[in-house]
PDB file of C-alpha atoms in Angstrom:
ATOM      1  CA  UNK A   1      11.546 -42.955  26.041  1.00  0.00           C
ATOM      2  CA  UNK A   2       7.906 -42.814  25.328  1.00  0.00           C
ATOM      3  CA  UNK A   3       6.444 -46.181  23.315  1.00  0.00           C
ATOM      4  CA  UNK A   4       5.455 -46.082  19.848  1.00  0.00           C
ATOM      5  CA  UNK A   5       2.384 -48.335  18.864  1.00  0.00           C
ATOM      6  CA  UNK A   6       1.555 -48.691  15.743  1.00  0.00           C
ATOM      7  CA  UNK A   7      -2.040 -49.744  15.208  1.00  0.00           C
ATOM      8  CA  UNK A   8      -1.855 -52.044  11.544  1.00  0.00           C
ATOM      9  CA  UNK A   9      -4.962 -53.475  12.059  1.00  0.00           C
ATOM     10  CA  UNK A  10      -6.394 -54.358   8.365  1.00  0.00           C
ATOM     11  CA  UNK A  11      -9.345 -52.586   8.579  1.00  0.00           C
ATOM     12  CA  UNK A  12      -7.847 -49.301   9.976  1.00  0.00           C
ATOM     13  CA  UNK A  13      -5.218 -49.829   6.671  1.00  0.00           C
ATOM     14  CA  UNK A  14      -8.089 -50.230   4.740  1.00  0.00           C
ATOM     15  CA  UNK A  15      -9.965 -46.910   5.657  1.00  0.00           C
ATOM     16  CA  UNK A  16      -6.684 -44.938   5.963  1.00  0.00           C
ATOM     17  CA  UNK A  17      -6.097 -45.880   2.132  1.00  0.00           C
ATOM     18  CA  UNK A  18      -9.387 -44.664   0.874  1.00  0.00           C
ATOM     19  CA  UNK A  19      -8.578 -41.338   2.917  1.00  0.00           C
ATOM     20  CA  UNK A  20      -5.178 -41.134   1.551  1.00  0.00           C
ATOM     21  CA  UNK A  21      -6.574 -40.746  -1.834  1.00  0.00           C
ATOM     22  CA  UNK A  22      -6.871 -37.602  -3.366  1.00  0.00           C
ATOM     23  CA  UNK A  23     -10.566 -38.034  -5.089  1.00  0.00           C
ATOM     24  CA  UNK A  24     -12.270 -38.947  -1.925  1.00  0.00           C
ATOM     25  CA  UNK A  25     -14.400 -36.253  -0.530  1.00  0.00           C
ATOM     26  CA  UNK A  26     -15.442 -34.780   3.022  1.00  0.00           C
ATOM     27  CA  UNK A  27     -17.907 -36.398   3.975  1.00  0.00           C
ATOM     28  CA  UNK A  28     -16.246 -39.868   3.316  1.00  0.00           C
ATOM     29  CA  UNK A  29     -13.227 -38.589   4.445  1.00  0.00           C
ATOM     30  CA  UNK A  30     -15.137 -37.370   7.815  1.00  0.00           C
ATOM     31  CA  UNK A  31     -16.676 -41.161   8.397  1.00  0.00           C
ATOM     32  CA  UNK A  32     -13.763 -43.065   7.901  1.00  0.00           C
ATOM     33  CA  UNK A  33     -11.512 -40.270  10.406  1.00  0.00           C
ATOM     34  CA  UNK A  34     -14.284 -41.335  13.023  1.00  0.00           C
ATOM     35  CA  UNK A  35     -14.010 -45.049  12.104  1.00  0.00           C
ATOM     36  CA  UNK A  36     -10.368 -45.395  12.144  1.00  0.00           C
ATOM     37  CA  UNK A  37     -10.660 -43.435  15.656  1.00  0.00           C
ATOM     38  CA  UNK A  38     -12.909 -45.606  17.239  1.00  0.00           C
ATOM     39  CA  UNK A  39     -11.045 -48.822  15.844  1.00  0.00           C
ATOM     40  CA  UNK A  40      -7.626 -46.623  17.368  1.00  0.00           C
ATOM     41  CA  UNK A  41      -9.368 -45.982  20.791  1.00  0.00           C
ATOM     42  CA  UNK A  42      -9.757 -49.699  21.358  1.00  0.00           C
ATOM     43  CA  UNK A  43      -6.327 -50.363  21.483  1.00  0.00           C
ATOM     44  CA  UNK A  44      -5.604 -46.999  23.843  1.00  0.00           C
ATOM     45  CA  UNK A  45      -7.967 -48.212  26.323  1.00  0.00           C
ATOM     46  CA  UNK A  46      -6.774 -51.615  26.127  1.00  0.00           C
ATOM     47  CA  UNK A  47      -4.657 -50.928  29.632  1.00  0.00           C
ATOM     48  CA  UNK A  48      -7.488 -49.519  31.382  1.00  0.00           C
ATOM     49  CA  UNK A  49      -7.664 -50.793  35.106  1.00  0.00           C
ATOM     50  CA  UNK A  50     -10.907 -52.939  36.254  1.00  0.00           C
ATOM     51  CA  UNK A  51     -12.547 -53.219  39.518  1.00  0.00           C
ATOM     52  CA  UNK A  52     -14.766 -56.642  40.559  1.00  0.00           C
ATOM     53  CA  UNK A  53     -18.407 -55.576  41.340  1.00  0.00           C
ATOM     54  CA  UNK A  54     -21.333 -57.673  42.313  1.00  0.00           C
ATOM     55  CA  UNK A  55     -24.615 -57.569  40.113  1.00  0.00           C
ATOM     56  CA  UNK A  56     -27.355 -60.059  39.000  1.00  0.00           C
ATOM     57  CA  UNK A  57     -28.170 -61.276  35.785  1.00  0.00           C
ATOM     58  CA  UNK A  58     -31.246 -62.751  34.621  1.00  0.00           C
ATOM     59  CA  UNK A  59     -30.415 -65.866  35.705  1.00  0.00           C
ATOM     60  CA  UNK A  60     -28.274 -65.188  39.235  1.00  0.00           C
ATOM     61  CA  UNK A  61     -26.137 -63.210  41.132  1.00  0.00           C
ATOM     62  CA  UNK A  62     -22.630 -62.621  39.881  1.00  0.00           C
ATOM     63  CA  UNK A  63     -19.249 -60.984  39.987  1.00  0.00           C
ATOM     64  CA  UNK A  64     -18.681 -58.739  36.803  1.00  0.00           C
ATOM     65  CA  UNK A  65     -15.743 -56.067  35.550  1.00  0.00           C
ATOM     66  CA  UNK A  66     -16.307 -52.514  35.054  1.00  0.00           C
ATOM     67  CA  UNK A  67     -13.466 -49.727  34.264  1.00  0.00           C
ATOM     68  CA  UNK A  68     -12.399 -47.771  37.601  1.00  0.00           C
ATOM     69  CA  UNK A  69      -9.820 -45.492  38.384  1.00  0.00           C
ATOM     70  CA  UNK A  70      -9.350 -42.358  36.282  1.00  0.00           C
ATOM     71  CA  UNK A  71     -11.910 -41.246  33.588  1.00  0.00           C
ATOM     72  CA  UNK A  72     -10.976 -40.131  30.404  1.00  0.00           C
ATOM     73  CA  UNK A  73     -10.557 -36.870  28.104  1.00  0.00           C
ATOM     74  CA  UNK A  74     -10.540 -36.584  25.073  1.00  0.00           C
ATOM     75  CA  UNK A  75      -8.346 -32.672  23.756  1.00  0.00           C
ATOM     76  CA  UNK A  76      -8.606 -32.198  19.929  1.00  0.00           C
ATOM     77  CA  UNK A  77      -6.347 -29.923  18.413  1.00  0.00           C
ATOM     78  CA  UNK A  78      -8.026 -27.569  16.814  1.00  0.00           C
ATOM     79  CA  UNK A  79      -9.088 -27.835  14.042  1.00  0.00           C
ATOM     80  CA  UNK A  80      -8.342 -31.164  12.699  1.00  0.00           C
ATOM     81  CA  UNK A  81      -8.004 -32.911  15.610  1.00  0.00           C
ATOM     82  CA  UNK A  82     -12.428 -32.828  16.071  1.00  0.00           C
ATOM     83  CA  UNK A  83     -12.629 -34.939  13.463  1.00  0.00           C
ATOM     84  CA  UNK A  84     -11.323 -37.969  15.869  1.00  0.00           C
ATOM     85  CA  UNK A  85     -13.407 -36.668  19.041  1.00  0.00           C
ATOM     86  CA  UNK A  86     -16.790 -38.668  18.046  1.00  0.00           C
ATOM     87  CA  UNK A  87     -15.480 -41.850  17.189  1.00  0.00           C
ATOM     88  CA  UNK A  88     -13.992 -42.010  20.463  1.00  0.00           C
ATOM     89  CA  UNK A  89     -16.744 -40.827  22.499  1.00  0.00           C
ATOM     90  CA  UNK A  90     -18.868 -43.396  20.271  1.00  0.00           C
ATOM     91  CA  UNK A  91     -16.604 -45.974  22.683  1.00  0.00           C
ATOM     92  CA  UNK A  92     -16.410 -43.817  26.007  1.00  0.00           C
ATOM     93  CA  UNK A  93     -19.536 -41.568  25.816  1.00  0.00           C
ATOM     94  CA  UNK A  94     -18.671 -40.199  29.151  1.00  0.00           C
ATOM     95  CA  UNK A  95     -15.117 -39.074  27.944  1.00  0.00           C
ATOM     96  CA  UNK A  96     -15.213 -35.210  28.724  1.00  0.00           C
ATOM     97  CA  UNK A  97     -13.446 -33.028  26.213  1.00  0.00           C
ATOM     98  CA  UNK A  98     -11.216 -29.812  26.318  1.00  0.00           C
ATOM     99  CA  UNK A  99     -10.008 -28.011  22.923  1.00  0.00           C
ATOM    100  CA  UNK A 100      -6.763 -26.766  22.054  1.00  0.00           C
ATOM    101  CA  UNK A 101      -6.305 -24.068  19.696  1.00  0.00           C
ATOM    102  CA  UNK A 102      -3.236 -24.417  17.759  1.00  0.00           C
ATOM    103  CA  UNK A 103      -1.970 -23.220  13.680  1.00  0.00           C
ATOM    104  CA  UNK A 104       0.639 -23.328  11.516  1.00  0.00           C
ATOM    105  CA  UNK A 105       2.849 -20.014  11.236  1.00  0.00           C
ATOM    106  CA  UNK A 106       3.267 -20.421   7.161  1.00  0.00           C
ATOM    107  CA  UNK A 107       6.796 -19.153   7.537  1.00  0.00           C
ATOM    108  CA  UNK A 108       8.305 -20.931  10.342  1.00  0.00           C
ATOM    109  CA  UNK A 109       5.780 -24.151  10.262  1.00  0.00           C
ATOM    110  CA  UNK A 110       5.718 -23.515  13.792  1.00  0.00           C
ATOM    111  CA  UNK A 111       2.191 -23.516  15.901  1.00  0.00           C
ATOM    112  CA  UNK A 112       0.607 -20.467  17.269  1.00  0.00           C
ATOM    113  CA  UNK A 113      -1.647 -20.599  20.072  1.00  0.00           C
ATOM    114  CA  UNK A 114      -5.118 -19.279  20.226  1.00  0.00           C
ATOM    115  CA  UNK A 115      -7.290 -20.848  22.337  1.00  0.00           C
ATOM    116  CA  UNK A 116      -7.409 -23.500  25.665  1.00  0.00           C
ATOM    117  CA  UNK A 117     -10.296 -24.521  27.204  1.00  0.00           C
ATOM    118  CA  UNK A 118      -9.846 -27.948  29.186  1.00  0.00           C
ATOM    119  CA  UNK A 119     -12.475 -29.935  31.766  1.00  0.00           C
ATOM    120  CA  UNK A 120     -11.956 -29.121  35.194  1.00  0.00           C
ATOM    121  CA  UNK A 121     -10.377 -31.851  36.680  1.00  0.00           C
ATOM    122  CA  UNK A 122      -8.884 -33.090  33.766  1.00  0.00           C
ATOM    123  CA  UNK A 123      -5.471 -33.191  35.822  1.00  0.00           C
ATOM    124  CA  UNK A 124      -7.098 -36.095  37.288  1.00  0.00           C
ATOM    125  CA  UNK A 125      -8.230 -38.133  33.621  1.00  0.00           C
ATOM    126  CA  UNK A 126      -6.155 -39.956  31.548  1.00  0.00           C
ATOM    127  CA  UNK A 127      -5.990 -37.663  28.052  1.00  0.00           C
ATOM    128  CA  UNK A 128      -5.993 -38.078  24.497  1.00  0.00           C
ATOM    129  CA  UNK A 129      -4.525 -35.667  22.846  1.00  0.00           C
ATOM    130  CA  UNK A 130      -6.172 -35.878  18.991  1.00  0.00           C
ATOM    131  CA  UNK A 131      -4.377 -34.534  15.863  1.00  0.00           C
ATOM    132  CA  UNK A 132      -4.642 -36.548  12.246  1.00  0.00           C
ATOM    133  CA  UNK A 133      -0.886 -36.062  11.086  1.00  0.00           C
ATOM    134  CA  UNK A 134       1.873 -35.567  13.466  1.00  0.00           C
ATOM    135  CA  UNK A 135       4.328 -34.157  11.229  1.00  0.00           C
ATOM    136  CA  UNK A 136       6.743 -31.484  12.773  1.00  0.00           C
ATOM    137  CA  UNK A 137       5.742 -32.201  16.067  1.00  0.00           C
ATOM    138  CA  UNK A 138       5.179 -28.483  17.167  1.00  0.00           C
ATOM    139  CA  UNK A 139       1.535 -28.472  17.662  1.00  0.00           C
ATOM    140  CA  UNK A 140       1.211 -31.974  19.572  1.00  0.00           C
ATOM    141  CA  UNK A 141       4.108 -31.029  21.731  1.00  0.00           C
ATOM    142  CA  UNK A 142       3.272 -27.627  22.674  1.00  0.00           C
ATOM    143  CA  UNK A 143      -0.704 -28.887  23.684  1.00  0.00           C
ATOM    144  CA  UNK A 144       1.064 -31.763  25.618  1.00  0.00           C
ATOM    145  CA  UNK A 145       3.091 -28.335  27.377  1.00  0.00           C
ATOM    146  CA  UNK A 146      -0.269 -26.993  28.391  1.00  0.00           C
ATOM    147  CA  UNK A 147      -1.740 -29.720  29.691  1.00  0.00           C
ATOM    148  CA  UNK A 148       1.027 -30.830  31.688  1.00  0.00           C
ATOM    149  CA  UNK A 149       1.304 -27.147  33.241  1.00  0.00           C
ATOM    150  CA  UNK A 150      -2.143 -27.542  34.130  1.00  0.00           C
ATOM    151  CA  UNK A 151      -1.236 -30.893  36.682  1.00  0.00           C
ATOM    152  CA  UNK A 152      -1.953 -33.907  34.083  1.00  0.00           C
ATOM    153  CA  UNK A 153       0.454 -36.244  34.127  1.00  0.00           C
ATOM    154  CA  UNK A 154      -1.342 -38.962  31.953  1.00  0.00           C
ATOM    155  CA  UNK A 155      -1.024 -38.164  28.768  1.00  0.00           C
ATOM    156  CA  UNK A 156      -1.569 -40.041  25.204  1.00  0.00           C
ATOM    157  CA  UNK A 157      -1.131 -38.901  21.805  1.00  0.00           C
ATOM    158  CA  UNK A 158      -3.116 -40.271  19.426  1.00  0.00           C
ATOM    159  CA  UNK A 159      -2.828 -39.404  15.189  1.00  0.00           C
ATOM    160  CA  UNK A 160      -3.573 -40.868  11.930  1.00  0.00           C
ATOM    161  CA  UNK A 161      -0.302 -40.576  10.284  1.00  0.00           C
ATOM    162  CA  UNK A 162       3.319 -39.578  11.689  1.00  0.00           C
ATOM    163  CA  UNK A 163       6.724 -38.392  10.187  1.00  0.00           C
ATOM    164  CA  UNK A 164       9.662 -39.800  11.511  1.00  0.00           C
ATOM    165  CA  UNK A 165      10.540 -36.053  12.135  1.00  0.00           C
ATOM    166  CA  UNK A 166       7.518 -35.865  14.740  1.00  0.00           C
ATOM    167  CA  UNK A 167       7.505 -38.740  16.443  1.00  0.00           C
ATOM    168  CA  UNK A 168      11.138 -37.879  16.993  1.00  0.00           C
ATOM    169  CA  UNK A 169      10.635 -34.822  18.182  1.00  0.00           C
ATOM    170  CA  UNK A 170       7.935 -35.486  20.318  1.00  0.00           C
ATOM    171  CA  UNK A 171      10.056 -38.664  22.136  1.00  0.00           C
ATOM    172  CA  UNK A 172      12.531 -36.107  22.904  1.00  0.00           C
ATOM    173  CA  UNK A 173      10.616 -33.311  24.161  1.00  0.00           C
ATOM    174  CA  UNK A 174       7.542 -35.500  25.926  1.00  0.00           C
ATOM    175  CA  UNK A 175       9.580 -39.444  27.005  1.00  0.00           C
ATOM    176  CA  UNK A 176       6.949 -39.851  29.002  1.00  0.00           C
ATOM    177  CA  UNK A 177       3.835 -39.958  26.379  1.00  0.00           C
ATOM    178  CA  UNK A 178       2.771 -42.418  24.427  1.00  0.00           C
ATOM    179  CA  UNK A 179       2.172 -41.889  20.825  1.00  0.00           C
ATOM    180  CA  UNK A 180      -0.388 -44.403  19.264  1.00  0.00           C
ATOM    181  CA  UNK A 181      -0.420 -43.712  14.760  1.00  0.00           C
ATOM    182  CA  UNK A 182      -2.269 -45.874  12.277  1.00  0.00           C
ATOM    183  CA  UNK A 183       0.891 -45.498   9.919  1.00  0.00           C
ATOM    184  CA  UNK A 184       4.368 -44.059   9.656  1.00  0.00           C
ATOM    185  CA  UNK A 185       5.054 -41.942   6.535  1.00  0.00           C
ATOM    186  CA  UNK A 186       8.359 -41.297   4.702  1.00  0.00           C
ATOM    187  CA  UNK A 187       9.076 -37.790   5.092  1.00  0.00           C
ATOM    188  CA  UNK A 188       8.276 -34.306   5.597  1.00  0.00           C
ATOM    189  CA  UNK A 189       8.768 -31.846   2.388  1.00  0.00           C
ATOM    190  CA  UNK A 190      10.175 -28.690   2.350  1.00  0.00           C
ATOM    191  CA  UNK A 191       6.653 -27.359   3.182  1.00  0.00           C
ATOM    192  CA  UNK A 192       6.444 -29.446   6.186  1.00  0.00           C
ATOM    193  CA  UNK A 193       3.772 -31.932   4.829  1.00  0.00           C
ATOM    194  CA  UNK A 194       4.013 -35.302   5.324  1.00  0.00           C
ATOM    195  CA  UNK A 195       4.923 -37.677   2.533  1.00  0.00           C
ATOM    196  CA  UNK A 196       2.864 -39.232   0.983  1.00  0.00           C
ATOM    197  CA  UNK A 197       0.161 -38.125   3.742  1.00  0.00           C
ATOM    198  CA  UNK A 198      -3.293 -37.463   2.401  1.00  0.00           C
ATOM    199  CA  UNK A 199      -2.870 -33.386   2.110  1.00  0.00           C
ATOM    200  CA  UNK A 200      -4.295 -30.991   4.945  1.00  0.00           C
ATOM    201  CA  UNK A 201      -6.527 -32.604   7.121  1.00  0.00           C
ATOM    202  CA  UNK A 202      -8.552 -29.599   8.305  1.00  0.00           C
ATOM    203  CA  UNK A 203      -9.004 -28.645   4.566  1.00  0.00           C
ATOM    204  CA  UNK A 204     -10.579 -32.355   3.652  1.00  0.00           C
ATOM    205  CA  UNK A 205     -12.343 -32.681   6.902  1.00  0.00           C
ATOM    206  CA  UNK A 206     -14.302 -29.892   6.705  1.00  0.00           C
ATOM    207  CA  UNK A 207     -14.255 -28.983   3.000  1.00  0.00           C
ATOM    208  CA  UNK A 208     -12.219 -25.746   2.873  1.00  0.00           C
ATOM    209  CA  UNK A 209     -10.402 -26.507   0.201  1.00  0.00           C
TER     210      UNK A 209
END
């Protein structure tokens, strides 16, 4: 069974609050996505192995730690899921990233895909898959699909906010990834929207609504 971390950190509850509300607009709601991703991406990383190297500081010669093993990339789920891209990159700048092309089928609340464009080697990277609200579960686990019929077989899932319905869902069809959330909602509604949420994503991230 994949692992569930929840990241409560008080300043990610903080931001996620001021998103949550209805009156905020896009271009706060933008800033504070990217915030709460960077603050998220942190504790993803966390694990990441270290190598001993030798360099020399001002003063003398030393033995330091950098990050080795596999890089990372970063796959959005288009279109929401960009808005999470730059605050990690602001952490990894040398995080490649692929895009996933996913939406919601109004009728069945099931994702349609329309585009997939992934690095290279990213069957050799550890991946973050990006998406604000995990709330069926059909998007995140059909772009976890794709990636893992393209050879990667490290894959994380981070989001905003999650419906028991999703994470469910996504433990089920994916045991093996790990799903990282800044909070876990109620519900879904009969329109498949999380409760309480904070509304479409895509439509407050990029003011199309």
């Amino acid at each position: 069974m994949s692992t569930l971390h929840v990241i409560d950190h008080p300043m990610i509850q903080h931001k996620l609050t001021i998103m949550r509300k209805k009156e905020t607009g896009s271009k706060d709601f933008r800033e504070l996505l990217q915030e709460i991703a960077l603050l998220m991406g942190y504790e993803i990383t966390r694990d990441l192995p270290l190598e001993d190297i030798p360099i020399e500081t001002p003063i003398c010669k030393m033995t330091a730690k950098r990050i080795t093993g596999r890089k990372l990339a970063v796959v959005p789920i288009l279109r929401a899921g960009l808005g999470m891209v730059d605050g990690i990159r602001t952490l990894v700048p040398v995080a490649k990233v692929g895009h996933i092309g996913l939406y919601r089928n109004e009728e069945t609340h099931e994702p349609v895909v329309y585009y997939c464009k992934l690095p290279e080697d990213v069957q050799k990277r550890l991946v973050i898959v990006t998406d604000p609200m995990l709330a069926t579960g059909g998007s995140a686990c059909d772009a976890i699909a794709m990636l893992k019929e393209r050879g990667c077989n490290n894959i994380r899932l981070m989001c905003l906010v999650g419906a028991p319905e999703g994470i469910a869902r996504v433990q089920k069809e994916h045991p093996d990834v790990d799903i990282y959330l800044a909070a876990v909602d109620e519900r879904l509604n009969e329109n498949a929207y999380i409760v309480p949420g904070l509304g479409d994503a895509g439509d407050r991230i990029f003011g199309t609504k």
